[in-house]
Amino acid sequence: MAISKSTALFNAAKALIPGGVNSPVRACGSVGGQPIFIERGDKSRLYDVDGNAYIDYVLSWGPLILGHRPPEVIKALEHVLGIGTSFGAPTALETQLAQLVVDRVPSVDMIRMVNSGTEATMSAVRLARGYTGRDIIIKFDGCYHGHADTLLVAAGSGVATLGIPGSPGIPDAVISNTYSLPYNDIKGFEKLMAQKGDRVAGVIVEPIAGNMGMVCPKEGFLESLRKMTTQHGSVLIFDEVMTGFRVSKGSAQGYFKITPDLSCFGKVIGGGLPVGAYGGRKEIMDQIAPVGSVYQAGTLSGNPLAMAAGIATLTTLQDDTVYAELDRKTDRLVKGLQAAADDAGIAFKTCHVGSMAGFFFTDREVYNFEDAKTCDLDRFSRFYQGMLARGVYLAPSQFEACFVSSAHTDTDIDTTIEAAVSVMAAL
Ligand SMILES: *Cc1c(COP(=O)(O)O)cnc(C)c1O
């Protein structure tokens, strides 16, 4: 596989952009490679600048649930391009997207649009603190809630990939009210709530973790978060930036039937354009300015291009058969990968909920970040490189999830499984 043009572009980028990338995991450092520079995307495929084609399971890290350039989204974007790209004043599009979310997610009475998942979680945490008049935030190790200071403690995604505990540049005072516990640790959580619950503003969690690889909640974990936060008057925040409208039409909260107080969205809700959002009970959302006094604002928030892409995406996802098909294809993929590993005698664990999937090179069940860290990272790197060479584009880290889009065909899945059979045989 020739990648000389990518290499040249990467070298040029490194001189001007730290690490040559605008988000760390893209540098592909942990798998001993370099980024592939993309020329274009179409349906399930990415095409790089050297003319190589790949079946894409990263999908811009989750947003592209309909694949690259879905006609519905392109048409909506073309319409908005004809009327203007940003007004900094309200449009009907914002209310339309809000309505689509509120109709599907019963815990959300009202929603505020922002520009990224990071902004959504940062603002939800501020709101939880403003609403309760308390300071403490509880999160879970290996969950990633974007890069806001308060939440960058024992975080997943790039922080996990780089193997760093947190980040310099965040004063201790800023994180002194952030507690991080192991994911799925019901006992530890209940103990901390018993001690500090009356000072806890909010508990934030990925209802299905997808930033330490994919880790599902154990039965009773989310239930315990709901029960204890209600008991202590703390705000339960589901960070559904990855899972929202991805794992099911009602998001993870609909799938598990747990009602949080606030929810954060991003990725799918923006249909491939930069969007985040946070929403929840009216009584809490009414604390946000200009109705209430918790301040949060944004020059480009509710941007018409982004709203139009989100509306087109969620409207296409209205049809339940889309989710059923996504689930069926993802199940086939995951079973095929598992069989390939089993045949090759390789320790491998997989899981998926809808079109969000994960796999670990380990023989133990993965319930938390400590478990995830026991994986064979060398083997992951070799698998990643082998798959890439065979035209399959996976996230370049063991600590990320994998996504399937409605544009992936059964042939794509078969081709991927065949590639896995040959790569696994040589691992
Ligand atoms: C991606 C992600 C974020 C951050 O979103 P950005 O748009 O990258 O800022 C936050 N939380 C979760 C669960 C995510 O997966």
Coordinates of C-alpha atoms and ligand atoms in Angstrom, one line a residue:
M1 CA 0.0 0.0 0.0
A2 CA 1.6 3.3 -1.2
I3 CA 1.1 6.2 1.1
S4 CA 3.8 8.6 -0.1
K5 CA 1.5 11.5 -0.7
S6 CA 0.0 11.1 2.8
T7 CA 3.6 11.0 4.2
A8 CA 4.5 14.3 2.4
L9 CA 1.3 16.0 3.6
F10 CA 1.9 14.8 7.2
N11 CA 5.4 16.2 7.1
A12 CA 4.2 19.5 5.9
A13 CA 1.4 19.5 8.5
K14 CA 3.8 18.7 11.4
A15 CA 5.7 21.9 10.7
L16 CA 2.6 24.0 11.2
I17 CA 0.2 22.1 13.4
P18 CA 1.2 20.4 16.7
G19 CA 1.8 16.7 15.8
G20 CA 0.4 17.5 12.4
V21 CA -3.1 16.9 13.6
N22 CA -6.0 18.8 15.1
S23 CA -7.0 16.0 17.5
P24 CA -4.3 13.7 19.1
V25 CA -5.5 10.1 18.3
R26 CA -5.5 11.0 14.6
A27 CA -1.7 11.0 14.6
C28 CA -1.8 7.2 14.8
G29 CA 1.2 7.2 17.1
S30 CA 0.1 4.4 19.4
V31 CA -0.2 1.9 16.6
G32 CA 3.2 2.8 15.2
G33 CA 1.9 4.4 12.1
Q34 CA 1.1 7.8 10.6
P35 CA -2.2 9.3 9.5
I36 CA -3.7 8.6 6.1
F37 CA -4.7 11.9 4.5
I38 CA -8.2 11.7 3.1
E39 CA -9.2 12.9 -0.3
R40 CA -12.9 12.1 -0.1
G41 CA -15.6 9.9 1.4
D42 CA -18.5 8.1 -0.3
K43 CA -21.1 5.9 1.4
S44 CA -19.1 3.3 3.5
R45 CA -15.7 4.3 1.9
L46 CA -12.9 6.6 2.5
Y47 CA -10.4 7.4 -0.3
D48 CA -6.9 8.7 0.6
V49 CA -4.7 11.0 -1.4
D50 CA -2.6 8.1 -2.7
G51 CA -5.7 6.5 -4.3
N52 CA -6.3 3.8 -1.7
A53 CA -9.9 2.9 -0.7
Y54 CA -11.0 1.8 2.8
I55 CA -14.2 0.5 4.3
D56 CA -14.6 3.1 7.1
Y57 CA -15.5 2.0 10.6
V58 CA -14.5 5.2 12.3
L59 CA -17.1 7.4 10.5
S60 CA -15.6 10.6 11.7
W61 CA -15.5 9.0 15.3
G62 CA -19.2 8.3 15.2
P63 CA -21.3 11.1 13.6
L64 CA -21.7 9.6 10.1
I65 CA -24.4 7.0 10.9
L66 CA -25.7 7.3 7.3
G67 CA -22.2 7.0 5.9
H68 CA -20.4 9.6 3.8
R69 CA -22.3 12.2 1.8
P70 CA -25.8 10.7 2.3
P71 CA -28.1 12.4 -0.3
E72 CA -30.6 13.6 2.4
V73 CA -27.9 15.5 4.2
I74 CA -26.2 16.9 1.1
K75 CA -29.6 18.2 -0.2
A76 CA -30.3 19.9 3.1
L77 CA -26.9 21.5 3.1
E78 CA -27.2 22.7 -0.4
H79 CA -30.4 24.4 0.5
V80 CA -28.9 26.3 3.4
L81 CA -25.8 27.3 1.3
G82 CA -28.3 29.1 -0.9
I83 CA -29.6 31.2 2.0
G84 CA -26.5 31.9 4.1
T85 CA -24.0 30.1 6.3
S86 CA -24.6 31.9 9.7
F87 CA -26.8 34.6 11.0
G88 CA -26.2 34.7 14.8
A89 CA -29.9 35.1 15.1
P90 CA -32.6 32.4 15.5
T91 CA -33.9 30.3 12.6
A92 CA -36.7 27.8 12.5
L93 CA -34.2 25.1 12.0
E94 CA -33.1 25.2 15.6
T95 CA -36.6 24.5 16.9
Q96 CA -37.0 21.7 14.3
L97 CA -33.9 19.9 15.5
A98 CA -34.9 20.5 19.2
Q99 CA -38.3 19.0 18.4
L100 CA -36.8 15.9 16.8
V101 CA -34.7 15.3 20.0
V102 CA -37.5 16.0 22.4
D103 CA -39.9 13.6 20.6
R104 CA -37.4 10.7 20.8
V105 CA -35.9 11.3 24.2
P106 CA -38.6 11.7 26.9
S107 CA -36.2 12.9 29.6
V108 CA -35.5 16.0 27.4
D109 CA -38.1 18.7 27.7
M110 CA -35.8 21.5 26.5
I111 CA -32.4 21.5 24.8
R112 CA -29.7 24.1 24.1
M113 CA -27.5 23.7 21.0
V114 CA -23.7 24.2 21.2
N115 CA -20.8 23.4 18.8
S116 CA -19.1 20.3 20.2
G117 CA -19.5 17.5 22.7
T118 CA -17.0 19.1 24.9
E119 CA -19.1 22.3 25.1
A120 CA -22.2 20.2 25.9
T121 CA -20.7 18.3 28.9
M122 CA -18.9 21.4 30.2
S123 CA -22.1 23.4 30.1
A124 CA -24.1 20.5 31.6
V125 CA -21.7 20.3 34.5
R126 CA -21.9 24.1 35.1
L127 CA -25.7 23.8 35.0
A128 CA -25.8 20.9 37.5
R129 CA -23.6 23.0 39.8
G130 CA -25.7 26.2 39.3
Y131 CA -28.9 24.3 39.8
T132 CA -27.9 22.5 43.0
G133 CA -25.6 25.2 44.4
R134 CA -23.1 22.4 45.1
D135 CA -19.6 21.7 43.8
I136 CA -18.7 18.0 43.6
I137 CA -18.9 16.1 40.3
I138 CA -18.5 12.4 40.2
K139 CA -17.2 10.7 36.9
F140 CA -15.8 7.3 36.0
D141 CA -12.3 6.3 35.0
G142 CA -11.9 5.7 31.3
C143 CA -15.0 7.7 30.4
Y144 CA -14.2 10.7 28.1
H145 CA -16.4 13.7 28.3
G146 CA -14.4 16.0 26.1
H147 CA -11.5 18.2 27.1
A148 CA -13.0 20.7 29.6
D149 CA -10.7 21.1 32.7
T150 CA -13.1 19.7 35.3
L151 CA -13.6 16.5 33.4
L152 CA -10.1 15.7 32.2
V153 CA -9.4 13.4 35.1
A154 CA -8.7 9.7 34.5
A155 CA -10.2 10.2 31.1
G156 CA -10.5 7.9 28.1
S157 CA -10.0 8.3 24.4
G158 CA -6.8 10.1 23.5
V159 CA -5.8 10.6 27.1
A160 CA -6.0 6.8 27.5
T161 CA -4.3 6.1 24.2
L162 CA -1.4 8.3 25.3
G163 CA -1.3 6.6 28.6
I164 CA -1.4 9.8 30.6
P165 CA -3.4 10.3 33.9
G166 CA -4.6 13.8 33.1
S167 CA -3.2 16.9 31.6
P168 CA -0.8 19.6 32.7
G169 CA -2.3 23.1 32.6
I170 CA -5.2 22.1 34.9
P171 CA -4.7 23.6 38.4
D172 CA -5.4 21.2 41.3
A173 CA -8.0 23.7 42.5
V174 CA -10.0 23.2 39.3
I175 CA -10.3 19.4 39.7
S176 CA -10.4 19.3 43.5
N177 CA -14.1 18.8 43.3
T178 CA -14.0 16.1 40.6
Y179 CA -14.0 12.5 41.9
S180 CA -13.4 9.6 39.5
L181 CA -14.4 6.1 40.3
P182 CA -14.0 2.8 38.4
Y183 CA -16.8 2.2 35.9
N184 CA -19.4 -0.3 37.0
D185 CA -18.2 -0.1 40.6
I186 CA -21.6 0.1 42.3
K187 CA -20.3 -0.5 45.8
G188 CA -17.7 2.2 45.5
F189 CA -20.2 4.7 44.1
E190 CA -22.8 4.0 46.8
K191 CA -20.1 4.4 49.5
L192 CA -19.0 7.8 48.1
M193 CA -22.6 9.0 47.8
A194 CA -23.2 7.9 51.4
Q195 CA -20.2 10.0 52.5
K196 CA -20.5 13.1 50.2
G197 CA -23.9 12.8 48.5
D198 CA -25.3 15.9 50.0
R199 CA -22.4 17.9 48.4
V200 CA -22.6 16.2 45.0
A201 CA -23.9 18.5 42.2
G202 CA -23.9 15.9 39.5
V203 CA -22.8 12.5 38.4
I204 CA -21.7 12.2 34.8
V205 CA -21.4 8.9 32.9
E206 CA -21.3 7.4 29.5
P207 CA -24.3 5.1 29.7
I208 CA -22.3 2.8 27.4
A209 CA -18.7 3.6 27.6
G210 CA -17.0 4.0 24.2
N211 CA -13.8 5.8 25.0
M212 CA -11.9 3.0 26.7
G213 CA -12.9 0.7 24.0
M214 CA -16.5 -0.2 24.3
V215 CA -17.7 -1.3 27.8
C216 CA -21.3 -1.9 28.7
P217 CA -22.8 -1.1 32.1
K218 CA -23.3 -4.0 34.4
E219 CA -26.9 -4.7 35.4
G220 CA -27.7 -2.4 38.3
F221 CA -25.0 0.1 37.6
L222 CA -27.0 2.8 35.9
E223 CA -30.0 1.9 38.2
S224 CA -27.8 2.7 41.2
L225 CA -26.6 6.0 39.7
R226 CA -30.3 6.9 39.2
K227 CA -31.4 5.8 42.7
M228 CA -28.6 7.5 44.6
T229 CA -28.7 10.8 42.8
T230 CA -32.4 11.0 43.3
Q231 CA -31.9 10.2 47.0
H232 CA -29.3 13.0 47.4
G233 CA -30.8 15.6 45.1
S234 CA -27.8 15.4 42.7
V235 CA -28.2 15.8 38.9
L236 CA -27.7 12.6 36.9
I237 CA -26.0 13.5 33.6
F238 CA -25.9 11.0 30.8
D239 CA -23.2 11.8 28.3
E240 CA -24.8 10.5 25.2
V241 CA -22.4 12.3 22.8
M242 CA -21.4 8.9 21.3
T243 CA -24.5 6.8 22.1
G244 CA -27.2 9.4 21.3
F245 CA -29.2 8.3 18.3
R246 CA -26.5 5.8 17.6
V247 CA -27.3 2.8 19.8
S248 CA -31.1 3.1 19.3
K249 CA -33.7 5.7 18.3
G250 CA -34.2 6.6 22.0
S251 CA -30.4 6.6 22.6
A252 CA -28.8 4.6 25.5
Q253 CA -31.4 5.9 28.0
G254 CA -34.2 4.5 25.8
Y255 CA -32.3 1.2 25.4
F256 CA -31.8 0.8 29.2
K257 CA -35.0 2.6 30.2
I258 CA -33.3 4.9 32.7
T259 CA -34.2 8.5 32.9
P260 CA -31.4 11.0 33.5
D261 CA -31.9 14.6 34.6
L262 CA -29.7 16.0 31.9
S263 CA -28.3 14.5 28.7
C264 CA -25.5 15.6 26.4
F265 CA -25.4 15.0 22.7
G266 CA -23.0 15.5 19.8
K267 CA -21.7 13.4 16.9
V268 CA -24.9 11.9 15.3
I269 CA -27.0 14.9 16.2
G270 CA -24.9 17.1 13.9
G271 CA -24.9 14.7 10.9
G272 CA -21.2 15.3 10.3
L273 CA -21.1 19.0 11.1
P274 CA -19.9 20.5 14.3
V275 CA -22.8 20.3 16.8
G276 CA -23.3 19.5 20.5
A277 CA -26.3 19.9 22.7
Y278 CA -27.4 19.5 26.2
G279 CA -31.0 19.1 27.5
G280 CA -33.2 17.8 30.2
R281 CA -36.0 18.6 32.6
K282 CA -37.5 22.0 32.1
E283 CA -37.1 23.0 35.7
I284 CA -33.3 22.5 35.4
M285 CA -33.0 24.0 31.8
D286 CA -34.8 27.1 33.0
Q287 CA -31.7 27.9 35.0
I288 CA -29.8 28.7 31.8
A289 CA -29.5 32.4 30.7
P290 CA -31.4 34.3 29.5
V291 CA -34.3 32.7 31.6
G292 CA -32.0 31.9 34.5
S293 CA -28.6 33.0 35.5
V294 CA -26.3 30.1 34.6
Y295 CA -24.4 31.6 31.7
Q296 CA -23.6 29.9 28.5
A297 CA -23.4 31.3 24.9
G298 CA -22.0 30.7 21.4
T299 CA -21.3 32.8 18.3
L300 CA -22.0 29.9 16.0
S301 CA -24.4 27.9 18.2
G302 CA -27.5 26.7 16.3
N303 CA -25.6 27.3 13.0
P304 CA -28.0 26.7 10.1
L305 CA -25.7 24.3 8.2
A306 CA -25.2 22.2 11.3
M307 CA -28.9 22.3 12.2
A308 CA -29.9 21.2 8.6
A309 CA -27.5 18.3 8.7
G310 CA -28.8 17.2 12.1
I311 CA -32.4 17.5 11.0
A312 CA -31.8 15.5 7.8
T313 CA -30.0 12.8 9.7
L314 CA -32.5 12.4 12.5
T315 CA -35.4 12.5 10.0
T316 CA -33.8 9.7 8.1
L317 CA -33.4 7.8 11.3
Q318 CA -37.1 8.2 12.0
D319 CA -37.7 4.9 10.3
D320 CA -37.2 2.0 12.8
T321 CA -36.0 -0.4 10.0
V322 CA -32.8 1.7 9.8
Y323 CA -31.9 0.8 13.3
A324 CA -32.9 -2.8 12.9
E325 CA -30.7 -3.1 9.8
L326 CA -27.8 -1.3 11.5
D327 CA -28.1 -3.8 14.4
R328 CA -28.2 -6.8 12.1
K329 CA -25.1 -5.8 10.1
T330 CA -23.2 -4.9 13.2
D331 CA -24.1 -8.2 14.8
R332 CA -22.8 -10.0 11.7
L333 CA -19.6 -8.1 11.8
V334 CA -18.9 -8.7 15.4
K335 CA -19.7 -12.4 15.2
G336 CA -17.5 -12.7 12.1
L337 CA -14.6 -11.0 13.9
Q338 CA -15.1 -13.2 17.0
A339 CA -15.1 -16.4 14.8
A340 CA -12.0 -15.2 13.0
A341 CA -10.2 -14.8 16.4
D342 CA -11.5 -18.1 17.7
D343 CA -10.3 -20.0 14.7
A344 CA -6.9 -18.4 15.0
G345 CA -6.8 -19.2 18.8
I346 CA -6.6 -15.6 19.7
A347 CA -8.0 -14.2 23.0
F348 CA -10.6 -11.7 21.9
K349 CA -13.8 -10.2 23.4
T350 CA -16.4 -8.3 21.4
C351 CA -19.6 -6.5 22.1
H352 CA -22.1 -4.2 20.3
V353 CA -25.3 -2.3 21.0
G354 CA -26.9 -1.4 17.7
S355 CA -24.2 0.0 15.4
M356 CA -21.7 0.8 18.2
A357 CA -19.2 -2.0 18.6
G358 CA -16.0 -2.8 20.4
F359 CA -13.4 -5.5 20.6
F360 CA -10.5 -6.2 23.0
F361 CA -7.5 -8.5 22.6
T362 CA -7.9 -10.1 26.0
D363 CA -9.3 -13.2 27.6
R364 CA -11.1 -11.5 30.4
E365 CA -14.4 -9.8 30.5
V366 CA -13.9 -6.0 30.4
Y367 CA -16.0 -4.1 32.9
N368 CA -13.8 -1.1 33.5
F369 CA -10.6 0.8 32.5
E370 CA -8.3 -1.4 34.6
D371 CA -9.6 -4.5 32.7
A372 CA -9.3 -2.6 29.3
K373 CA -5.7 -1.9 30.1
T374 CA -4.9 -5.6 30.3
C375 CA -5.3 -6.0 26.5
D376 CA -2.5 -6.9 24.3
L377 CA -1.8 -3.6 22.7
D378 CA 1.0 -4.9 20.5
R379 CA -1.4 -7.4 19.0
F380 CA -4.0 -4.6 18.5
S381 CA -1.4 -2.6 16.6
R382 CA -0.5 -5.5 14.3
F383 CA -4.2 -6.2 13.8
Y384 CA -4.8 -2.5 13.0
Q385 CA -2.0 -2.3 10.5
G386 CA -3.0 -5.6 8.8
M387 CA -6.6 -4.5 8.4
L388 CA -5.5 -1.1 7.1
A389 CA -3.3 -2.8 4.5
R390 CA -6.3 -4.8 3.4
G391 CA -8.5 -1.7 3.0
V392 CA -10.3 -1.6 6.4
Y393 CA -10.1 1.6 8.3
L394 CA -10.4 1.1 12.1
A395 CA -9.8 3.6 14.9
P396 CA -6.0 3.6 15.5
S397 CA -6.4 2.8 19.2
Q398 CA -7.5 -0.1 21.4
F399 CA -9.4 2.5 23.5
E400 CA -11.9 3.5 20.9
A401 CA -15.2 2.1 19.6
C402 CA -16.1 1.1 16.1
F403 CA -19.1 2.2 14.1
V404 CA -21.2 0.8 11.3
S405 CA -23.3 3.1 9.0
S406 CA -26.5 2.4 7.0
A407 CA -24.3 2.8 3.9
H408 CA -22.3 -0.4 4.9
T409 CA -23.4 -3.3 2.7
D410 CA -23.4 -7.0 3.6
T411 CA -20.5 -7.2 1.0
D412 CA -18.6 -4.6 3.0
I413 CA -19.1 -6.7 6.2
D414 CA -18.0 -9.9 4.4
T415 CA -14.9 -8.3 2.9
T416 CA -14.0 -7.0 6.4
I417 CA -14.4 -10.4 8.0
E418 CA -12.3 -12.0 5.2
A419 CA -9.6 -9.5 5.9
A420 CA -9.8 -10.3 9.6
V421 CA -9.5 -14.0 9.0
S422 CA -6.3 -13.5 7.1
V423 CA -4.9 -10.9 9.5
M424 CA -5.7 -13.0 12.6
A425 CA -4.1 -16.1 11.1
A426 CA -0.8 -14.2 11.0
L427 CA -1.0 -12.6 14.5
Ligands
LIG1 C1 -16.6 12.5 21.5 C2 -17.1 12.6 22.9 C3 -17.1 13.8 23.6 C4 -16.5 15.1 23.1 O1 -17.1 15.6 21.9 P1 -16.3 16.6 21.0 O2 -17.3 17.0 19.9 O3 -15.1 15.8 20.5 O4 -15.9 17.7 21.8 C5 -17.7 13.8 24.8 N1 -18.3 12.7 25.3 C6 -18.3 11.6 24.7 C7 -18.9 10.4 25.3 C8 -17.7 11.5 23.5 O5 -17.7 10.3 22.8

